[in-house]
């Protein structure tokens, strides 16, 4: 059943945000990976123009982060450098959770009367709920007050946070999935020193990897399902011509033959070909330990892999499928926003710090420590690439990324339902068609009860 089809002129993701702001409640938009519900507000009005003329920055602020990619140490180093560069503003780094949901729960609780941060990490699939809740400020007035030229940000990343001609967050810890492999294992099997062009090609390589590397756990390790199934498996679905939903539409396609084919391929890799397993916690750790030959993981895992692995690590574009080879890679990661319910002087201080945090020099420092992509165009990545040539892959792949399926990012709790369905298939050998039919029914229920009533 088709839930919602785009008109003859395809609705863009930005157009959906327009529809959402016009009539979709914030609770419904609490879709993107699950998380706290919010109260809706009249978001159809033009954003308030904020004038910071004459506002002096506060002397101290807090920055709430979930420390994505193990970034606490490098973030503190940048904060220390900020303190050394000026004496007017002091920044306290607060670890507000171990993931995006944790920090969202804490930020939501603070809206009800707790102490708000002055700057806060916002996942790129979470920020819009905070716009709907009227809990973050448009940053354009702060850009003007600080003479901050945002034209230097990578356009693909900055425009993720643009709505109604205003910017609501700035990119910071941005990522894509990458294909990682053990070069020694590939060499032992006589394989090319590159990522496979398609998953079918890797299926041909897998038996050679198993036979050439004794004691191997698996030739390939699927990412842990709870955190990655809905995100990374979009690659497999898109490559087969399927998806959780049709491109830029609520037309659910998870049960279509192409989507079933993609997930059946993964199930066969586990149960028939027996060349793939499923990570219990972190597939990149399994790779680093030498237990598997290859996996898919975030660019934010790159530095950790390189530090841990005692072999040369390869990194490449995600493989394509039998129907599509590009673009088959979704973006991910987080930006930083500023709460609305704090004093203007705190907002100015927070923006001053964020400008420093995301400067060309510091985005390179952050990328070198974590593996996330540099978010500024003027940040020369040559030194980064010289230290870790694999980092160039993420930058190059950015040009061939695709927005995530609406079924994952705009349906409340859909990500967890996708993970549950994939777990039935990949850890319990469940029937793929039956699980995807069941998943579609679940997603239809979410759409009909929590989203459709609010669309105008």
Short mmCIF file of C-alpha atoms in Angstrom, two decimals:
data_model
loop_
_atom_site.label_atom_id
_atom_site.label_comp_id
_atom_site.label_asym_id
_atom_site.label_seq_id
_atom_site.Cartn_x
_atom_site.Cartn_y
_atom_site.Cartn_z
CA UNK A 1 0.00 0.00 0.00
CA UNK A 2 1.29 3.45 -0.87
CA UNK A 3 1.00 5.80 2.06
CA UNK A 4 1.90 9.04 0.39
CA UNK A 5 3.12 9.64 -3.12
CA UNK A 6 4.94 12.76 -4.25
CA UNK A 7 3.26 14.89 -6.88
CA UNK A 8 4.46 15.02 -10.45
CA UNK A 9 7.19 17.40 -9.37
CA UNK A 10 9.15 15.35 -6.85
CA UNK A 11 8.93 16.62 -3.27
CA UNK A 12 12.39 17.34 -1.96
CA UNK A 13 13.53 16.72 1.60
CA UNK A 14 13.47 20.49 2.14
CA UNK A 15 9.88 20.53 0.82
CA UNK A 16 8.96 17.92 3.39
CA UNK A 17 10.36 20.14 6.12
CA UNK A 18 8.06 22.81 4.80
CA UNK A 19 5.08 20.49 4.99
CA UNK A 20 6.13 19.43 8.46
CA UNK A 21 6.49 22.96 9.71
CA UNK A 22 3.09 23.80 8.30
CA UNK A 23 1.21 21.03 10.04
CA UNK A 24 3.31 18.17 11.39
CA UNK A 25 3.70 18.18 15.15
CA UNK A 26 7.07 18.01 16.82
CA UNK A 27 6.02 14.78 18.46
CA UNK A 28 5.55 13.26 15.04
CA UNK A 29 8.88 14.60 13.89
CA UNK A 30 10.60 13.01 16.89
CA UNK A 31 11.20 10.41 14.23
CA UNK A 32 14.83 10.59 13.53
CA UNK A 33 16.23 7.65 15.42
CA UNK A 34 13.76 7.78 18.32
CA UNK A 35 13.96 10.04 21.34
CA UNK A 36 11.95 12.44 23.45
CA UNK A 37 8.64 13.83 22.33
CA UNK A 38 8.23 17.57 22.08
CA UNK A 39 5.41 20.04 22.12
CA UNK A 40 4.44 21.62 18.86
CA UNK A 41 4.54 25.31 18.09
CA UNK A 42 3.47 27.54 15.23
CA UNK A 43 6.49 26.94 13.05
CA UNK A 44 4.86 28.27 9.89
CA UNK A 45 5.68 31.85 10.89
CA UNK A 46 8.81 33.51 9.60
CA UNK A 47 11.71 33.09 12.05
CA UNK A 48 12.19 36.00 14.40
CA UNK A 49 14.99 38.35 13.41
CA UNK A 50 17.39 38.55 16.33
CA UNK A 51 19.47 41.67 16.75
CA UNK A 52 22.56 41.33 18.92
CA UNK A 53 23.79 44.90 18.51
CA UNK A 54 25.52 46.01 21.69
CA UNK A 55 25.23 42.61 23.38
CA UNK A 56 28.41 41.66 25.23
CA UNK A 57 29.23 37.95 25.55
CA UNK A 58 28.71 36.21 28.87
CA UNK A 59 31.83 35.38 30.84
CA UNK A 60 31.15 31.64 31.11
CA UNK A 61 29.11 29.07 29.18
CA UNK A 62 28.51 25.33 29.07
CA UNK A 63 28.81 23.06 26.03
CA UNK A 64 26.83 19.84 26.15
CA UNK A 65 28.26 17.01 24.07
CA UNK A 66 27.84 13.26 23.79
CA UNK A 67 31.50 13.18 22.69
CA UNK A 68 30.82 11.45 19.35
CA UNK A 69 33.68 9.36 18.06
CA UNK A 70 35.46 9.44 21.43
CA UNK A 71 36.03 13.18 20.96
CA UNK A 72 36.10 14.36 24.57
CA UNK A 73 39.88 14.75 24.72
CA UNK A 74 40.28 16.65 21.45
CA UNK A 75 37.25 18.83 22.23
CA UNK A 76 38.80 19.78 25.57
CA UNK A 77 42.07 20.57 23.79
CA UNK A 78 40.23 22.94 21.47
CA UNK A 79 38.48 24.52 24.46
CA UNK A 80 41.86 25.04 26.14
CA UNK A 81 43.11 26.68 22.95
CA UNK A 82 40.03 28.92 22.95
CA UNK A 83 40.83 29.99 26.51
CA UNK A 84 44.41 30.75 25.47
CA UNK A 85 43.21 32.85 22.52
CA UNK A 86 41.09 35.20 24.64
CA UNK A 87 40.20 35.87 28.28
CA UNK A 88 36.57 37.00 28.09
CA UNK A 89 34.75 33.65 27.82
CA UNK A 90 35.25 30.42 29.74
CA UNK A 91 33.74 27.19 28.40
CA UNK A 92 32.84 24.14 30.48
CA UNK A 93 32.53 20.88 28.55
CA UNK A 94 29.70 18.74 29.92
CA UNK A 95 29.39 15.08 28.90
CA UNK A 96 25.62 14.95 28.57
CA UNK A 97 25.30 11.29 27.60
CA UNK A 98 26.98 8.59 25.60
CA UNK A 99 24.89 8.98 22.44
CA UNK A 100 22.49 11.30 20.66
CA UNK A 101 19.41 9.92 22.43
CA UNK A 102 20.98 10.49 25.86
CA UNK A 103 21.79 14.10 25.13
CA UNK A 104 18.35 14.67 23.60
CA UNK A 105 16.65 13.32 26.72
CA UNK A 106 18.73 15.60 28.91
CA UNK A 107 18.11 18.62 26.69
CA UNK A 108 14.39 17.86 26.68
CA UNK A 109 14.31 17.62 30.46
CA UNK A 110 16.10 20.95 30.75
CA UNK A 111 13.35 22.60 28.67
CA UNK A 112 10.91 21.85 31.46
CA UNK A 113 12.79 23.92 34.00
CA UNK A 114 16.29 22.53 34.35
CA UNK A 115 19.55 24.30 33.62
CA UNK A 116 19.99 24.67 29.88
CA UNK A 117 23.32 24.43 28.07
CA UNK A 118 24.58 27.37 26.05
CA UNK A 119 25.70 25.21 23.12
CA UNK A 120 24.43 21.68 22.46
CA UNK A 121 25.19 18.83 20.06
CA UNK A 122 22.27 18.18 17.70
CA UNK A 123 22.18 15.14 15.47
CA UNK A 124 21.48 16.12 11.88
CA UNK A 125 18.30 14.05 12.06
CA UNK A 126 17.24 15.59 15.39
CA UNK A 127 17.60 19.34 14.98
CA UNK A 128 14.25 19.90 13.27
CA UNK A 129 12.26 18.73 16.28
CA UNK A 130 13.98 21.43 18.31
CA UNK A 131 13.04 24.00 15.69
CA UNK A 132 9.42 22.84 15.94
CA UNK A 133 9.60 23.05 19.70
CA UNK A 134 10.89 26.61 19.38
CA UNK A 135 13.80 25.68 21.62
CA UNK A 136 16.75 26.73 19.42
CA UNK A 137 17.58 30.08 17.84
CA UNK A 138 18.21 30.87 14.18
CA UNK A 139 21.91 31.58 14.00
CA UNK A 140 21.89 34.18 11.23
CA UNK A 141 21.77 37.15 13.62
CA UNK A 142 24.77 35.72 15.44
CA UNK A 143 26.62 35.18 12.17
CA UNK A 144 26.09 38.88 11.41
CA UNK A 145 27.09 40.04 14.88
CA UNK A 146 30.33 38.05 14.75
CA UNK A 147 31.15 38.80 11.09
CA UNK A 148 31.07 35.05 10.57
CA UNK A 149 31.25 34.07 6.89
CA UNK A 150 29.40 30.76 6.66
CA UNK A 151 30.19 30.47 2.95
CA UNK A 152 33.31 28.57 3.97
CA UNK A 153 31.31 25.62 5.32
CA UNK A 154 30.87 22.68 2.97
CA UNK A 155 27.53 23.46 1.39
CA UNK A 156 26.22 19.87 1.51
CA UNK A 157 26.68 19.89 5.29
CA UNK A 158 25.53 23.40 6.18
CA UNK A 159 22.30 23.24 4.17
CA UNK A 160 21.21 20.21 6.19
CA UNK A 161 20.38 22.76 8.90
CA UNK A 162 18.70 25.37 6.70
CA UNK A 163 14.97 26.07 6.88
CA UNK A 164 12.94 29.18 6.00
CA UNK A 165 16.09 30.96 4.86
CA UNK A 166 17.66 30.58 8.29
CA UNK A 167 20.41 28.34 9.66
CA UNK A 168 19.55 26.50 12.89
CA UNK A 169 22.81 24.63 13.57
CA UNK A 170 26.31 24.40 12.14
CA UNK A 171 28.01 21.15 11.07
CA UNK A 172 30.59 19.71 13.42
CA UNK A 173 30.99 15.91 13.73
CA UNK A 174 29.80 14.82 10.29
CA UNK A 175 30.23 11.34 8.87
CA UNK A 176 29.39 8.74 6.25
CA UNK A 177 29.72 4.96 6.43
CA UNK A 178 32.89 3.54 4.87
CA UNK A 179 33.97 0.09 3.74
CA UNK A 180 36.98 -0.94 5.86
CA UNK A 181 39.24 -3.93 5.17
CA UNK A 182 42.34 -5.71 6.43
CA UNK A 183 44.93 -5.26 3.68
CA UNK A 184 47.01 -8.23 4.86
CA UNK A 185 43.99 -10.52 4.62
CA UNK A 186 43.20 -9.27 1.12
CA UNK A 187 46.81 -9.72 0.01
CA UNK A 188 46.94 -13.27 1.39
CA UNK A 189 43.86 -14.09 -0.70
CA UNK A 190 45.36 -12.54 -3.83
CA UNK A 191 42.66 -9.89 -4.01
CA UNK A 192 42.93 -6.32 -5.33
CA UNK A 193 43.89 -3.72 -2.74
CA UNK A 194 40.57 -1.87 -2.97
CA UNK A 195 37.01 -1.95 -1.76
CA UNK A 196 34.70 -4.15 -3.83
CA UNK A 197 32.72 -2.27 -6.43
CA UNK A 198 29.58 -4.28 -5.66
CA UNK A 199 28.40 -6.64 -2.93
CA UNK A 200 28.24 -9.44 -5.50
CA UNK A 201 31.93 -8.91 -6.13
CA UNK A 202 32.68 -9.22 -2.43
CA UNK A 203 30.61 -12.41 -2.27
CA UNK A 204 33.00 -13.83 -4.87
CA UNK A 205 35.98 -12.72 -2.80
CA UNK A 206 34.70 -14.05 0.53
CA UNK A 207 35.56 -17.77 0.02
CA UNK A 208 39.10 -16.80 -0.99
CA UNK A 209 39.45 -14.70 2.16
CA UNK A 210 38.26 -17.56 4.35
CA UNK A 211 40.55 -20.15 2.80
CA UNK A 212 43.62 -17.89 2.79
CA UNK A 213 43.34 -16.69 6.39
CA UNK A 214 43.28 -19.49 8.96
CA UNK A 215 41.48 -18.88 12.25
CA UNK A 216 39.29 -16.18 10.78
CA UNK A 217 35.98 -15.52 12.53
CA UNK A 218 34.29 -14.15 9.40
CA UNK A 219 35.26 -12.70 6.05
CA UNK A 220 32.83 -9.86 6.75
CA UNK A 221 31.14 -8.54 9.89
CA UNK A 222 27.80 -6.78 9.69
CA UNK A 223 27.49 -3.76 12.02
CA UNK A 224 25.71 -4.14 15.36
CA UNK A 225 22.04 -4.03 14.41
CA UNK A 226 20.71 -1.85 17.22
CA UNK A 227 22.83 1.11 16.23
CA UNK A 228 23.39 0.66 12.53
CA UNK A 229 20.80 -1.50 10.74
CA UNK A 230 18.45 1.31 9.74
CA UNK A 231 21.34 3.58 8.77
CA UNK A 232 23.94 1.43 7.03
CA UNK A 233 21.59 -1.10 5.39
CA UNK A 234 20.18 1.72 3.29
CA UNK A 235 23.31 1.14 1.22
CA UNK A 236 22.32 -2.46 0.52
CA UNK A 237 18.69 -1.57 -0.14
CA UNK A 238 19.52 1.30 -2.49
CA UNK A 239 22.04 -0.81 -4.38
CA UNK A 240 19.34 -3.37 -5.11
CA UNK A 241 16.91 -0.67 -6.24
CA UNK A 242 14.90 -0.77 -3.01
CA UNK A 243 14.74 1.14 0.25
CA UNK A 244 12.88 1.43 3.52
CA UNK A 245 10.70 3.86 1.59
CA UNK A 246 10.75 5.31 -1.91
CA UNK A 247 13.10 8.21 -2.48
CA UNK A 248 11.80 11.35 -0.75
CA UNK A 249 8.42 9.77 -0.08
CA UNK A 250 6.42 7.95 2.60
CA UNK A 251 5.64 5.23 0.06
CA UNK A 252 6.91 2.27 2.09
CA UNK A 253 8.99 -0.13 0.00
CA UNK A 254 10.67 -2.32 2.62
CA UNK A 255 8.55 -5.29 1.53
CA UNK A 256 9.10 -4.83 -2.22
CA UNK A 257 11.05 -7.50 -4.13
CA UNK A 258 14.14 -5.30 -4.48
CA UNK A 259 14.32 -4.62 -0.73
CA UNK A 260 13.66 -8.24 0.14
CA UNK A 261 16.38 -9.26 -2.33
CA UNK A 262 18.89 -6.95 -0.61
CA UNK A 263 18.19 -8.31 2.86
CA UNK A 264 18.03 -11.89 1.59
CA UNK A 265 21.55 -11.37 0.25
CA UNK A 266 22.71 -10.47 3.77
CA UNK A 267 20.85 -13.38 5.31
CA UNK A 268 22.40 -15.77 2.79
CA UNK A 269 25.82 -14.36 3.61
CA UNK A 270 25.26 -15.35 7.24
CA UNK A 271 23.42 -18.67 6.90
CA UNK A 272 24.22 -20.11 3.46
CA UNK A 273 27.56 -18.74 2.37
CA UNK A 274 28.63 -18.46 6.01
CA UNK A 275 31.08 -15.71 5.19
CA UNK A 276 29.45 -13.00 7.29
CA UNK A 277 28.56 -12.60 10.93
CA UNK A 278 26.77 -9.94 12.97
CA UNK A 279 28.68 -7.82 15.47
CA UNK A 280 27.51 -8.07 19.05
CA UNK A 281 28.77 -4.61 19.94
CA UNK A 282 31.05 -2.92 17.38
CA UNK A 283 32.09 -4.44 14.07
CA UNK A 284 35.02 -2.03 13.73
CA UNK A 285 36.48 -3.44 16.94
CA UNK A 286 36.17 -6.93 15.44
CA UNK A 287 38.05 -5.70 12.39
CA UNK A 288 40.75 -4.00 14.49
CA UNK A 289 41.27 -7.22 16.42
CA UNK A 290 41.95 -9.09 13.17
CA UNK A 291 38.97 -11.39 13.67
CA UNK A 292 37.29 -10.38 10.41
CA UNK A 293 38.53 -9.18 7.03
CA UNK A 294 36.12 -6.32 6.39
CA UNK A 295 33.18 -4.35 7.72
CA UNK A 296 31.17 -1.17 7.24
CA UNK A 297 31.52 1.56 9.86
CA UNK A 298 31.33 5.29 10.38
CA UNK A 299 34.11 7.65 9.38
CA UNK A 300 34.03 8.55 13.06
CA UNK A 301 35.55 5.13 13.77
CA UNK A 302 38.54 5.66 11.47
CA UNK A 303 41.04 7.00 13.98
CA UNK A 304 40.10 4.37 16.55
CA UNK A 305 40.60 1.61 13.99
CA UNK A 306 43.98 2.97 12.94
CA UNK A 307 45.15 3.25 16.55
CA UNK A 308 44.10 -0.27 17.46
CA UNK A 309 44.77 -2.33 14.33
CA UNK A 310 48.20 -3.93 13.99
CA UNK A 311 47.87 -4.15 10.21
CA UNK A 312 47.37 -1.78 7.29
CA UNK A 313 43.74 -0.72 7.09
CA UNK A 314 41.98 0.01 3.82
CA UNK A 315 39.02 2.36 3.52
CA UNK A 316 36.82 2.78 0.46
CA UNK A 317 33.44 3.84 -0.88
CA UNK A 318 30.47 1.66 0.02
CA UNK A 319 29.85 -1.11 -2.54
CA UNK A 320 26.94 -0.82 -4.92
CA UNK A 321 24.36 -3.42 -5.80
CA UNK A 322 23.06 -5.18 -8.86
CA UNK A 323 20.97 -2.17 -9.95
CA UNK A 324 22.59 0.95 -8.48
CA UNK A 325 26.23 1.71 -7.79
CA UNK A 326 25.95 5.45 -7.01
CA UNK A 327 24.80 7.21 -4.95
CA UNK A 328 24.36 4.47 -2.36
CA UNK A 329 25.86 6.17 0.71
CA UNK A 330 23.93 8.11 3.39
CA UNK A 331 25.40 10.92 5.45
CA UNK A 332 25.22 11.12 9.23
CA UNK A 333 26.69 12.83 12.25
CA UNK A 334 25.91 15.96 14.23
CA UNK A 335 25.97 19.74 14.36
CA UNK A 336 25.79 22.28 17.16
CA UNK A 337 22.93 24.60 18.04
CA UNK A 338 22.11 27.25 20.64
CA UNK A 339 19.05 27.15 22.93
CA UNK A 340 16.48 29.92 22.67
CA UNK A 341 15.68 30.21 26.38
CA UNK A 342 19.09 31.46 27.44
CA UNK A 343 20.18 35.08 27.73
CA UNK A 344 21.35 36.91 24.59
CA UNK A 345 24.79 37.40 26.11
CA UNK A 346 25.07 33.62 26.53
CA UNK A 347 23.98 33.12 22.94
CA UNK A 348 26.68 35.50 21.74
CA UNK A 349 29.30 33.76 23.89
CA UNK A 350 28.19 30.36 22.63
CA UNK A 351 28.35 31.46 18.99
CA UNK A 352 31.81 32.94 19.58
CA UNK A 353 32.98 29.59 20.88
CA UNK A 354 31.29 27.58 18.11
CA UNK A 355 32.95 29.79 15.51
CA UNK A 356 36.31 28.92 17.04
CA UNK A 357 35.42 25.24 17.46
CA UNK A 358 34.52 24.84 13.79
CA UNK A 359 37.32 27.02 12.37
CA UNK A 360 39.41 25.55 9.52
CA UNK A 361 42.28 24.82 11.90
CA UNK A 362 40.10 23.15 14.51
CA UNK A 363 37.94 21.16 12.12
CA UNK A 364 41.18 19.61 10.86
CA UNK A 365 42.33 18.95 14.41
CA UNK A 366 38.98 17.35 15.22
CA UNK A 367 39.03 15.28 12.02
CA UNK A 368 42.58 14.08 12.69
CA UNK A 369 41.60 12.90 16.19
CA UNK A 370 38.30 11.24 15.29
CA UNK A 371 37.95 10.51 11.57
CA UNK A 372 34.99 12.85 11.07
CA UNK A 373 35.02 14.99 7.93
CA UNK A 374 36.45 18.52 7.92
CA UNK A 375 33.43 20.80 7.63
CA UNK A 376 35.18 23.85 6.17
CA UNK A 377 36.17 24.23 2.52
CA UNK A 378 39.29 26.24 3.33
CA UNK A 379 40.56 23.53 5.67
CA UNK A 380 43.45 22.07 3.69
CA UNK A 381 43.22 18.30 4.25
CA UNK A 382 46.70 17.57 2.90
CA UNK A 383 48.27 17.15 6.35
CA UNK A 384 45.33 15.04 7.45
CA UNK A 385 45.60 12.83 4.38
CA UNK A 386 49.37 12.56 4.79
CA UNK A 387 48.87 11.16 8.29
CA UNK A 388 45.89 8.98 7.38
CA UNK A 389 45.35 8.57 3.62
CA UNK A 390 42.08 6.79 4.35
CA UNK A 391 40.52 10.08 5.48
CA UNK A 392 40.43 11.30 1.88
CA UNK A 393 37.84 8.65 1.09
CA UNK A 394 35.20 10.23 3.33
CA UNK A 395 35.78 13.65 1.80
CA UNK A 396 35.57 12.29 -1.75
CA UNK A 397 32.50 10.15 -1.00
CA UNK A 398 30.62 13.23 0.25
CA UNK A 399 30.00 14.18 -3.38
CA UNK A 400 28.02 10.98 -3.99
CA UNK A 401 25.88 10.75 -0.87
CA UNK A 402 22.10 10.57 -0.67
CA UNK A 403 19.53 11.80 1.86
CA UNK A 404 18.25 9.08 4.14
CA UNK A 405 14.89 7.37 3.61
CA UNK A 406 11.96 9.25 5.11
CA UNK A 407 10.70 6.03 6.70
CA UNK A 408 13.79 6.00 8.90
CA UNK A 409 14.24 9.65 9.74
CA UNK A 410 10.66 10.96 9.97
CA UNK A 411 8.69 8.07 11.52
CA UNK A 412 8.91 7.96 15.34
CA UNK A 413 10.63 4.80 16.53
CA UNK A 414 11.09 3.43 13.01
CA UNK A 415 14.82 2.99 13.41
CA UNK A 416 14.34 0.59 16.31
CA UNK A 417 11.63 -1.32 14.43
CA UNK A 418 14.02 -1.73 11.49
CA UNK A 419 16.71 -3.00 13.83
CA UNK A 420 14.28 -5.49 15.39
CA UNK A 421 13.21 -6.81 11.99
CA UNK A 422 16.82 -7.16 10.85
CA UNK A 423 17.67 -8.98 14.06
CA UNK A 424 14.94 -11.54 13.37
CA UNK A 425 16.39 -12.08 9.90
CA UNK A 426 20.12 -12.02 10.64
CA UNK A 427 20.35 -13.52 14.12
CA UNK A 428 17.32 -15.87 14.12
CA UNK A 429 17.18 -16.81 10.42
CA UNK A 430 13.68 -15.40 10.11
CA UNK A 431 11.87 -15.30 6.78
CA UNK A 432 12.83 -12.06 5.03
CA UNK A 433 9.55 -11.49 3.22
CA UNK A 434 7.51 -12.17 6.34
CA UNK A 435 9.62 -9.83 8.46
CA UNK A 436 9.53 -7.04 5.89
CA UNK A 437 5.76 -7.42 5.47
CA UNK A 438 5.41 -7.20 9.24
CA UNK A 439 7.73 -4.20 9.37
CA UNK A 440 5.72 -2.42 6.70
CA UNK A 441 2.57 -2.94 8.74
CA UNK A 442 4.27 -1.53 11.82
CA UNK A 443 5.56 1.48 9.92
CA UNK A 444 2.12 2.04 8.36
CA UNK A 445 0.67 2.11 11.87
CA UNK A 446 3.23 4.70 12.97
CA UNK A 447 2.58 6.80 9.89
CA UNK A 448 -1.22 6.65 10.13
CA UNK A 449 -1.39 7.35 13.86
CA UNK A 450 1.46 9.80 14.38
CA UNK A 451 2.28 11.48 11.08
CA UNK A 452 -0.58 11.46 8.57
CA UNK A 453 -3.07 13.27 10.86
CA UNK A 454 -0.68 16.22 11.04
CA UNK A 455 0.09 16.58 7.34
CA UNK A 456 -1.84 19.26 5.52
#
